[in-house]
Short mmCIF file of C-alpha atoms in Angstrom, two decimals:
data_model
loop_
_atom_site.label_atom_id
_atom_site.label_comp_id
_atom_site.label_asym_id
_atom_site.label_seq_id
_atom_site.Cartn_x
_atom_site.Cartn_y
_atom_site.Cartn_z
CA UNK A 1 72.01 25.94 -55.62
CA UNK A 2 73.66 24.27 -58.64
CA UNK A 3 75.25 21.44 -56.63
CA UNK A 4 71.77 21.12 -54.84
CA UNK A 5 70.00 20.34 -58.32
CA UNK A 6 73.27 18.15 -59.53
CA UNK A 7 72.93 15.83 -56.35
CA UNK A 8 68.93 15.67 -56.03
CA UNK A 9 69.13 14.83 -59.83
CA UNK A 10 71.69 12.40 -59.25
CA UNK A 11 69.91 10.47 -56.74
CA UNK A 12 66.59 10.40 -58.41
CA UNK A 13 68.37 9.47 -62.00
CA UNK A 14 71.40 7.11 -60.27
CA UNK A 15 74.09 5.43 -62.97
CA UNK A 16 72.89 1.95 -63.22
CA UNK A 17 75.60 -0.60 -62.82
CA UNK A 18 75.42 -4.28 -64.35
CA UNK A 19 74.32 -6.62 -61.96
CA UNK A 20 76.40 -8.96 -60.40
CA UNK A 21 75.42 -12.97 -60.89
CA UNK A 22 75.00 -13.46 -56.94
CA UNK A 23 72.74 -10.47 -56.80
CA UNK A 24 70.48 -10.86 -53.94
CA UNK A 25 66.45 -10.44 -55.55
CA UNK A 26 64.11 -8.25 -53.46
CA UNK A 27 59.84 -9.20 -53.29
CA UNK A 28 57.83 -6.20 -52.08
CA UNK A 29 54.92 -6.45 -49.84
CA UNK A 30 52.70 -4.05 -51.02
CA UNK A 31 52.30 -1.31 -53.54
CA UNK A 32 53.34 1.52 -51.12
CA UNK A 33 53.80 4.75 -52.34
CA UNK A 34 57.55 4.80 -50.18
CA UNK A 35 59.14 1.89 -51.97
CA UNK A 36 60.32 3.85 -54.72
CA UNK A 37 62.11 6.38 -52.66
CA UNK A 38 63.23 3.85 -49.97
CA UNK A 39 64.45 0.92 -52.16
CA UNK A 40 63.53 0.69 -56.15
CA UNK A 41 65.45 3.67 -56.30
CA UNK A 42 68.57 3.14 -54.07
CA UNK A 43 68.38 -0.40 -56.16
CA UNK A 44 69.08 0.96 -59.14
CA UNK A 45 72.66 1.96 -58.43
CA UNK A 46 73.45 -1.20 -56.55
CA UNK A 47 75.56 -3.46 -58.57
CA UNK A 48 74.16 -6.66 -55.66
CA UNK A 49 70.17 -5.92 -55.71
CA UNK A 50 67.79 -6.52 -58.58
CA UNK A 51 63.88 -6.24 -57.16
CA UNK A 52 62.28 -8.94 -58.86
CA UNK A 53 58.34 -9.07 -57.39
CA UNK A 54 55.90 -7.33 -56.00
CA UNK A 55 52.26 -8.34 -54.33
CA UNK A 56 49.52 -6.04 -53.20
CA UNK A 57 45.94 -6.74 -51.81
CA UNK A 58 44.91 -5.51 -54.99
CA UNK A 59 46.59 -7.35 -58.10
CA UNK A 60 45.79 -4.11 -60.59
CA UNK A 61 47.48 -1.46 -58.21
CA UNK A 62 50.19 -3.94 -58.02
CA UNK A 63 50.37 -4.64 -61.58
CA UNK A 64 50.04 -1.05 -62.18
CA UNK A 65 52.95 -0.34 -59.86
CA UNK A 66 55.32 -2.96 -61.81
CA UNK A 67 54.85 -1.36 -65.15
CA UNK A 68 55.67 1.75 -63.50
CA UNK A 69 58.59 1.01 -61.94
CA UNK A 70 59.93 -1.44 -64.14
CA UNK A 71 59.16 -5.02 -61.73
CA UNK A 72 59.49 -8.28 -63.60
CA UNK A 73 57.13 -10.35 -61.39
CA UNK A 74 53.40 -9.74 -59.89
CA UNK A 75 52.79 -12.37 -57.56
CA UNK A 76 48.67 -12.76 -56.44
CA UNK A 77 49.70 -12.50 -52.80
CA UNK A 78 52.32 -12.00 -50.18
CA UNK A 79 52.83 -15.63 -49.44
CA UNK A 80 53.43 -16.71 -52.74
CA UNK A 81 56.41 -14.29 -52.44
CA UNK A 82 57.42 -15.81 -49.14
CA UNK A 83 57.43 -19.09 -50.79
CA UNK A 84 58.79 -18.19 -54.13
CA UNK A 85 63.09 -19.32 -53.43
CA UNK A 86 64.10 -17.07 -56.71
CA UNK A 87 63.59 -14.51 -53.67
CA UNK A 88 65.43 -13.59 -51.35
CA UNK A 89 64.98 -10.93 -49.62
CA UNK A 90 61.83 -8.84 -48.49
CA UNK A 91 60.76 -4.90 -47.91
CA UNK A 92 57.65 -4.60 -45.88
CA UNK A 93 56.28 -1.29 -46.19
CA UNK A 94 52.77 -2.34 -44.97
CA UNK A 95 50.80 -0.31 -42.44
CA UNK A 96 52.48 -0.49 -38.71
CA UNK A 97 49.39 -3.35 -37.77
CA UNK A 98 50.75 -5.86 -40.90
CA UNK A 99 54.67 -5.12 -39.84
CA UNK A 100 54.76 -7.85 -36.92
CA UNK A 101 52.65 -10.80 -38.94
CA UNK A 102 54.14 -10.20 -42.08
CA UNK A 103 57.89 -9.85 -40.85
CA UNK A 104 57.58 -13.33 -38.84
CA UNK A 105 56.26 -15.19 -41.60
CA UNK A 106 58.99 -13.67 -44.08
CA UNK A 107 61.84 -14.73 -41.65
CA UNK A 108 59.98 -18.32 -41.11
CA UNK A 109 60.37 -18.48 -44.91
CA UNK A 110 63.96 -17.73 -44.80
CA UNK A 111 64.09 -14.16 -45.92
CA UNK A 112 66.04 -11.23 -45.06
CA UNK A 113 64.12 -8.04 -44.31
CA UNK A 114 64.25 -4.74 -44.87
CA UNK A 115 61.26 -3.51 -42.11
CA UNK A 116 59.44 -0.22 -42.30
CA UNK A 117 59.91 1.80 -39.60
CA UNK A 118 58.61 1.71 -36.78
CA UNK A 119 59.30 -1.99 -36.61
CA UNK A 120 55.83 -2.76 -35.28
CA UNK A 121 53.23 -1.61 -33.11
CA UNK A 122 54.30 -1.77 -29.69
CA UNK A 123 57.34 -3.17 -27.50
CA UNK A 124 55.17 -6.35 -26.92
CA UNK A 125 55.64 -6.93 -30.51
CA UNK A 126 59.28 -5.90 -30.48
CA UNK A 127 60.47 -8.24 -28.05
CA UNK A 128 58.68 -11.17 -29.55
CA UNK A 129 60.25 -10.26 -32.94
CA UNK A 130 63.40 -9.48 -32.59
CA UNK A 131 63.99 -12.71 -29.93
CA UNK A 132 62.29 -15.19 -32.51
CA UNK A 133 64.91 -17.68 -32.15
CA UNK A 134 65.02 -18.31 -36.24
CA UNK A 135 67.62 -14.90 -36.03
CA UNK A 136 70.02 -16.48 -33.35
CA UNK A 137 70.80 -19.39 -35.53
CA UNK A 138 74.37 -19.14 -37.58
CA UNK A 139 73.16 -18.75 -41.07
CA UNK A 140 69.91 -16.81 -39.46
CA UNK A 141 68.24 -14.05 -41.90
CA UNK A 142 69.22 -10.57 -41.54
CA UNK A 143 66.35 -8.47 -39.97
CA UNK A 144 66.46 -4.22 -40.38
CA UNK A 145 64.60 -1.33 -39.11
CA UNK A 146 65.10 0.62 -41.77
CA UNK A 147 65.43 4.08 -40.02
CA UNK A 148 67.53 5.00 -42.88
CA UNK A 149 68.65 8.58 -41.75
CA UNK A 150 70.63 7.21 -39.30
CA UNK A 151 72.40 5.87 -41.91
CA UNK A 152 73.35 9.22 -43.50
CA UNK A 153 77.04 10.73 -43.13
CA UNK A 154 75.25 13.91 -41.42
CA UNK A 155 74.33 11.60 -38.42
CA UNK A 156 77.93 10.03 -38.36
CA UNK A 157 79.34 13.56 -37.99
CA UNK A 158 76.85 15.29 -35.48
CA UNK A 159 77.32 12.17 -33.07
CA UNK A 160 81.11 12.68 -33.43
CA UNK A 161 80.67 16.40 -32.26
CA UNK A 162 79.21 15.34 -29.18
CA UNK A 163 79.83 14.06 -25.68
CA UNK A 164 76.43 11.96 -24.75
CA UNK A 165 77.94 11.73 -21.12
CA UNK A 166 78.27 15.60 -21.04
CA UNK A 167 74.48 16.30 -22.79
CA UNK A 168 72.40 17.90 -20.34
CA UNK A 169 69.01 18.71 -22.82
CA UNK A 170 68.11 17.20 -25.88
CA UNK A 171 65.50 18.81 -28.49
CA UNK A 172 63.75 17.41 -31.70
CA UNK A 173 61.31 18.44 -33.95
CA UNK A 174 59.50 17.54 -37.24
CA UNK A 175 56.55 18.02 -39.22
CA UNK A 176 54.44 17.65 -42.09
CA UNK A 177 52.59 20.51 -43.57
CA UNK A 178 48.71 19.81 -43.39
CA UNK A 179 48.66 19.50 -47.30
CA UNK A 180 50.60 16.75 -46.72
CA UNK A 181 48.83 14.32 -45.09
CA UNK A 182 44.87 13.03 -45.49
CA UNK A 183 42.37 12.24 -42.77
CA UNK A 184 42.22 8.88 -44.69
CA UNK A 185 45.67 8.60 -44.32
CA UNK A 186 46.79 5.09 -42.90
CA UNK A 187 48.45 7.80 -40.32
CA UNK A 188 45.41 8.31 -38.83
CA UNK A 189 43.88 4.53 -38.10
CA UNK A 190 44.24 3.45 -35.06
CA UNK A 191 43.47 0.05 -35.73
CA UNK A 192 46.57 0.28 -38.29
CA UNK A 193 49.02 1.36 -35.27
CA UNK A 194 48.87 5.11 -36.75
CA UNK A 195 49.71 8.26 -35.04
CA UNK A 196 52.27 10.95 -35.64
CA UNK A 197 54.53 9.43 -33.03
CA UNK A 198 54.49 6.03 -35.31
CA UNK A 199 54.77 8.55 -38.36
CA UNK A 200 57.49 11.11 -37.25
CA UNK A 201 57.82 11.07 -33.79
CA UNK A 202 59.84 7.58 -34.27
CA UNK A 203 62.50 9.86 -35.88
CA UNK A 204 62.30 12.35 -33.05
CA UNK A 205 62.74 9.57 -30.21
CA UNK A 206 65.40 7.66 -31.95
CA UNK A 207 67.14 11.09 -32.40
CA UNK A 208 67.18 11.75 -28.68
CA UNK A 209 68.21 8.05 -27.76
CA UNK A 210 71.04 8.67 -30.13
CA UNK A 211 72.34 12.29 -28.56
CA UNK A 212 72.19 10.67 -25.42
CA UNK A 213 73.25 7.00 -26.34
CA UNK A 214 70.76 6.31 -23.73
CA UNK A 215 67.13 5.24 -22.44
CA UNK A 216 64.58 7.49 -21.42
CA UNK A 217 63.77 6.58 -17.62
CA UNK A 218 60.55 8.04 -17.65
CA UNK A 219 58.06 9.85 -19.78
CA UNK A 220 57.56 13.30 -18.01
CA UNK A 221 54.43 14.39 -20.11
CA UNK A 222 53.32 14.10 -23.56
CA UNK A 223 50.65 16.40 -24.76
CA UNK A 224 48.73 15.25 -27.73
CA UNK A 225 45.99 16.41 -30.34
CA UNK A 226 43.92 13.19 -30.82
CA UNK A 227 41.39 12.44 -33.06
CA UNK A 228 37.57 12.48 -31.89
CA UNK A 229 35.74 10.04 -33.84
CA UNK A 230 36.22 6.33 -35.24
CA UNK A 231 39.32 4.92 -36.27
CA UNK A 232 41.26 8.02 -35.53
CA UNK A 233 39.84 8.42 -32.35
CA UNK A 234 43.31 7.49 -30.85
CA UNK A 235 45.15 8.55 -33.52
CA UNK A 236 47.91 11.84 -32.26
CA UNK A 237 48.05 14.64 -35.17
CA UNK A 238 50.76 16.24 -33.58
CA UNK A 239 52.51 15.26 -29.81
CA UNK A 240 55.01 17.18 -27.72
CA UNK A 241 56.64 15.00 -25.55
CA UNK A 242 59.55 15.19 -22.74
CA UNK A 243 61.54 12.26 -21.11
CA UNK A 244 63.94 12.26 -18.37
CA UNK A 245 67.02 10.49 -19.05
CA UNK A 246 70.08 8.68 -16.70
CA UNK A 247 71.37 11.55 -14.41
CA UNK A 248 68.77 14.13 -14.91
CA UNK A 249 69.14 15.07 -18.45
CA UNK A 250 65.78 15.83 -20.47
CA UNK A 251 65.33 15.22 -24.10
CA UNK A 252 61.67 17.08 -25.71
CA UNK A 253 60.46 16.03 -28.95
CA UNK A 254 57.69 17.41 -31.19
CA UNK A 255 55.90 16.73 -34.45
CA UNK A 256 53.28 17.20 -36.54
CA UNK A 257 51.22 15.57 -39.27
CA UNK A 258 48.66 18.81 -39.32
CA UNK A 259 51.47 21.95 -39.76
CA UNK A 260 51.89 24.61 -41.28
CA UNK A 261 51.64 25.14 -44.87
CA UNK A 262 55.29 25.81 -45.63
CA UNK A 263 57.04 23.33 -44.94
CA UNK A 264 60.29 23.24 -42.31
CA UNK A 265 63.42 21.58 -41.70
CA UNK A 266 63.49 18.93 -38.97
CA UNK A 267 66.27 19.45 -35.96
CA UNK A 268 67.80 17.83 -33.36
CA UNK A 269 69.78 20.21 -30.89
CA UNK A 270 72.08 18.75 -28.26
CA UNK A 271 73.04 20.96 -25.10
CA UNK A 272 76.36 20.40 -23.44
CA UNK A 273 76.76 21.04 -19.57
CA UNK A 274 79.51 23.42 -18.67
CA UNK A 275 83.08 21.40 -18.13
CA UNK A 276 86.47 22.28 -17.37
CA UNK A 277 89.39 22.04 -20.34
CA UNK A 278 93.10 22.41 -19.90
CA UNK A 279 94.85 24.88 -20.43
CA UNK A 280 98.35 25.43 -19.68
CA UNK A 281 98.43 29.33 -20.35
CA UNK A 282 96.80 30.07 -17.74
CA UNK A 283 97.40 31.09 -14.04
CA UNK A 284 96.75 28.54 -11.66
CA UNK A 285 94.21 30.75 -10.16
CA UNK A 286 92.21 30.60 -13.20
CA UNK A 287 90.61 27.64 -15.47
CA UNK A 288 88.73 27.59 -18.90
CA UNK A 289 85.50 26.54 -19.26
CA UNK A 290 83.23 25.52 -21.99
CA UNK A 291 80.01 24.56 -23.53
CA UNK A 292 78.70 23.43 -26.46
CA UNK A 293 75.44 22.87 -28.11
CA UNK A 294 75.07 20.98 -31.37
CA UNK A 295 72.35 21.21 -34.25
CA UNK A 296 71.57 19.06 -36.89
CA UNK A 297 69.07 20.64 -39.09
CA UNK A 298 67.84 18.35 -41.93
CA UNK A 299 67.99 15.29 -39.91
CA UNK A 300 65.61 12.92 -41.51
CA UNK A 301 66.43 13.53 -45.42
CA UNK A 302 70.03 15.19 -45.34
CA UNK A 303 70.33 14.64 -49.17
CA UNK A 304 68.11 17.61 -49.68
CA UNK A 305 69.11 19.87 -47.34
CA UNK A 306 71.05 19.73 -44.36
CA UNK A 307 73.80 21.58 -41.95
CA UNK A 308 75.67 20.59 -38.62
CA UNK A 309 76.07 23.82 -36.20
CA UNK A 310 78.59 23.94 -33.64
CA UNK A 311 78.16 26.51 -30.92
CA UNK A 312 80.95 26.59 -28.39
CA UNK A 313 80.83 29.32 -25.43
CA UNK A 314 84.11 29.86 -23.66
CA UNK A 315 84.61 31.52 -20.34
CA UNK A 316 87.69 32.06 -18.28
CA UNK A 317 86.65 32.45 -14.44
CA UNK A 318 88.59 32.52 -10.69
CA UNK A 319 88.83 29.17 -8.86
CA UNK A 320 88.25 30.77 -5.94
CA UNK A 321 85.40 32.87 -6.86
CA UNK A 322 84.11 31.47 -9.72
CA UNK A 323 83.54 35.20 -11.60
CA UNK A 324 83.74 35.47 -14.98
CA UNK A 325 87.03 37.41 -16.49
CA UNK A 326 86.51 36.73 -19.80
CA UNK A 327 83.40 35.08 -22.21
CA UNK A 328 83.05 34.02 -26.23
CA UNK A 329 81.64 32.34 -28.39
CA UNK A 330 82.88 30.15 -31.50
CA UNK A 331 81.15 29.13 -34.25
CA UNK A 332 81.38 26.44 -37.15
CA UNK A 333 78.77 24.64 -39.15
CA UNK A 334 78.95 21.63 -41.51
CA UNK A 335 77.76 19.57 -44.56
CA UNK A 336 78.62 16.45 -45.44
CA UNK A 337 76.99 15.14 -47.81
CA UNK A 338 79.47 11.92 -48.32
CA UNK A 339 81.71 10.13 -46.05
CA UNK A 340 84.90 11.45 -47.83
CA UNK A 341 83.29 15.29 -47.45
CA UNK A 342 83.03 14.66 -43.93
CA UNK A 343 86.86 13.67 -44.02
CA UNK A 344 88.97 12.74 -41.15
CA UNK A 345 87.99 9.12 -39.70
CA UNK A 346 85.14 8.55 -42.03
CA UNK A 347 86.69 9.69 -45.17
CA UNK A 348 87.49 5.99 -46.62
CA UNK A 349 84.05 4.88 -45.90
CA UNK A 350 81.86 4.02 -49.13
CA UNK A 351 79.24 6.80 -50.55
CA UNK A 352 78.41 9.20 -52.86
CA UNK A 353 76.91 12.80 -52.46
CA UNK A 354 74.36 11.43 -54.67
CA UNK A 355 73.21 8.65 -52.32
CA UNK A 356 70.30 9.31 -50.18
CA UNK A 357 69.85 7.95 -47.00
CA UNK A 358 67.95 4.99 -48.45
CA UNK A 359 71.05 4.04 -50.30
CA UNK A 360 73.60 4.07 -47.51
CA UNK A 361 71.12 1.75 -45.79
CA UNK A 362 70.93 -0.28 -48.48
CA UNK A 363 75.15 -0.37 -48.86
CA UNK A 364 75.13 -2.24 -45.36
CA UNK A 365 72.02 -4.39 -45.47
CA UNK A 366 74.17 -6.16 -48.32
CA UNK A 367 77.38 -6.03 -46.74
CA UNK A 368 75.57 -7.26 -43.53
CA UNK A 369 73.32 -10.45 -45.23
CA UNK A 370 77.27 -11.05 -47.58
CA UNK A 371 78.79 -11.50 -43.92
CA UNK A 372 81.35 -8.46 -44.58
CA UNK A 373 81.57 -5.43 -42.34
CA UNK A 374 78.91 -2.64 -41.85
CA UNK A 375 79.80 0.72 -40.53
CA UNK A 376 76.20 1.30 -38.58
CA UNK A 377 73.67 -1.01 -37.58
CA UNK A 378 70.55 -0.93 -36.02
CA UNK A 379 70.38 -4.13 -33.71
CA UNK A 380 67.54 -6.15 -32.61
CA UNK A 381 68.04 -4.56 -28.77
CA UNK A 382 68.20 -0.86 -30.47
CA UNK A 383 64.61 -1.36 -32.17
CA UNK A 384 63.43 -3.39 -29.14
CA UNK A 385 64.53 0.19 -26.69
CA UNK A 386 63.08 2.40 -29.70
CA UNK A 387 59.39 0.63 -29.20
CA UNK A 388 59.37 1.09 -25.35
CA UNK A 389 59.86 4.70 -26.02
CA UNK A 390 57.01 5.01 -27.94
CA UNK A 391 54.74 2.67 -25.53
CA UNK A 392 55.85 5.28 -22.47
CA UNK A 393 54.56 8.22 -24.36
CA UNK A 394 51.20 6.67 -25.49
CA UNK A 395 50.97 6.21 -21.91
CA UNK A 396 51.74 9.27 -20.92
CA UNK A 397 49.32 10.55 -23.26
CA UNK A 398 46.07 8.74 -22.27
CA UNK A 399 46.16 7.77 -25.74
CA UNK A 400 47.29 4.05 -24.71
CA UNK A 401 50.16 1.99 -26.91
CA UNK A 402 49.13 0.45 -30.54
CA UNK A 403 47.02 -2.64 -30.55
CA UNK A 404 48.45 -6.01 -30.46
CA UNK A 405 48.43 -7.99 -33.67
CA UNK A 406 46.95 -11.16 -32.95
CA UNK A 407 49.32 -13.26 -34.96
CA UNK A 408 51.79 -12.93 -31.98
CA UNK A 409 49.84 -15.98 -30.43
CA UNK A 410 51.43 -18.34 -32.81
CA UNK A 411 55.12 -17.34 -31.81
CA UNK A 412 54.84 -16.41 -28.16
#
């Protein structure tokens, strides 16, 4: 519990380096209640990033969220950071609608970008985005989906303890107590791309893409709990979703906006099929077999909570008749809450326990816009694939995918 409290309190109260002359200043697009988790924060122990603006619809929330967290500049709208050059890099942490608009004209303005996630509304958008020939140029700006868990050393080590060609079943699931969430919530508009698939479910798909490092070939079913009036009448509160992946495999995801009220780890569980493994102490007559399943519990914000379980059953059978002689089971869980805990191949890689998710992101968004190496990416084709899984389960649904901005007529 102590060493809980020390890194929590270490990530929300991070040593604050001097900046460094060629530090790269940040403009924020909107006064959104996640920027100080997702970036001030993380900024603050980041020797390259000073944030140096912020706009909002509304200049008193976004003067009000300056003074709070300590932003030189208030700029009267989100162009006139797009055209200020003192910046130079952008987060958008708009609602889902505002993602595609606002991320083309930041990019046509020479900005990097640090994109909310999902990256927009549907795939349509996606593939318009991410192929805007502005990023294929040499000195192009660095576009991110900033699914920031995926960034975490937890993720680094579950996908090491797996085969994807050997995953049979994939599970996921999330949620939100109902405290936490409003009906005004920007969750529940429809005409702002919400729904708990945008919300959570993005973290659920992307986690069974991951397992399988593969595309879903088909959406199977997808229950949902829609909204019955107005803007939210197309708006999921919770979803339960399966897909069929390459060879058979299914991966089932779930979330909710409206659960319980205590709160509950999110998972991701990867099933092994059964496969043969030498072993030269036994009789030719005989062979080992094993499986394994592998849980990540804590998935989305490891730096709070999280643990890797690795289940491995073990049977010794006939070749000839395939009985069972002998059966166990081994167990062995995991935390690593820093590259160097995790040891072994990832143990010189850069981190702290006290860095949250947010800040690992943040580590290779510089080294990736400073042109050195970065240990995980998200790529344009990754984000693109992430967006068609979400279309095929608002299909599925009835539901339909997220509307179309209508700003994509000036780049298609």
């Amino acid at each position: 519990m102590a060493a809980m409290i020390g890194r929590i309190w270490g990530a929300f109260n991070p040593p604050t380096p001097a900046k460094s002359k060629d530090a790269l200043k940040f403009g924020i697009l909107g006064a959104a209640n996640i920027a100080p988790l997702a970036l001030l924060g993380p900024a603050k122990s980041h020797p390259e990033i000073v944030i140096q603006a912020v706009a909002a619809r509304d200049r008193t929330k976004a003067e009000k969220f300056a003074k709070s967290n300590n932003v030189p500049e208030v700029k009267n709208s989100y162009q006139e950071i797009l055209d200020d050059p003192n910046i130079d890099c952008v987060f958008i942490p708009l609602a889902n609608s505002l993602h595609f608009e606002w991320a083309v004209r930041s990019i046509r303005a020479g900005k990097h970008v640090l994109l909310e996630k999902p990256s927009v509304s549907n795939s349509t958008e996606a593939k318009i985005l991410f192929n805007m020939p502005e990023l294929s140029k040499h000195d192009s700006p660095v576009l991110l989906e900033a699914f920031h868990n995926r960034f975490y050393p937890a993720w680094s080590v579950f996908r090491s303890l797996i085969n994807p060609a050997d995953v049979i079943h994939v599970s996921s699931d999330s949620m939100i107590p109902w405290w936490g969430t409003g009906k005004d919530d920007i969750h529940f508009n429809y005409n702002l791309a919400g729904g708990t698939m945008m919300a959570m479910g993005t973290y659920n798909f992307a986690a069974l893409r991951m397992a399988f490092d593969a595309e879903p070939e088909e959406c199977l079913s997808c229950n949902v709990t829609p909204g019955t009036e107005g803007v939210h009448k197309k708006c999921d509160y919770d979803f339960t979703a399966k897909f069929r992946f390459p060879n058979g495999a299914i991966g089932e995801a779930h979330s909710t906006l409206k659960g319980p009220t205590i709160w509950t780890p999110s998972h991701v569980t990867a099933t092994h099929k059964k496969v043969v493994i030498p072993d030269k102490s036994l009789p030719a007559s005989q062979e080992k077999v094993q499986s394994r399943e592998v849980t990540l519990h804590g998935m989305i914000h490891g730096i709070f909570w999280h643990r890797i379980d690795v289940k491995d059953v073990f049977e010794i059978r006939s070749k000839d008749s395939g009985s069972v002689i002998k059966k166990w089971t081994e167990s062995k869980s995991h935390k690593t809450y820093s590259f160097n805990e995790a040891g072994g191949e990832f143990a010189d890689l850069p981190g702290e326990t006290n860095w949250m998710s947010y800040r690992y992101m943040l580590e290779q968004f510089v080294n990736r816009i400073k042109g050195r190496k970065t240990q995980h990416w998200v790529s344009r084709e990754d984000s693109i694939a992430q967006m068609k899984m979400l279309d095929m389960a608002y299909e599925k649904s009835g539901l339909g995918p997220r509307p179309t901005s209508t700003y994509t007529s000036s780049v298609a």
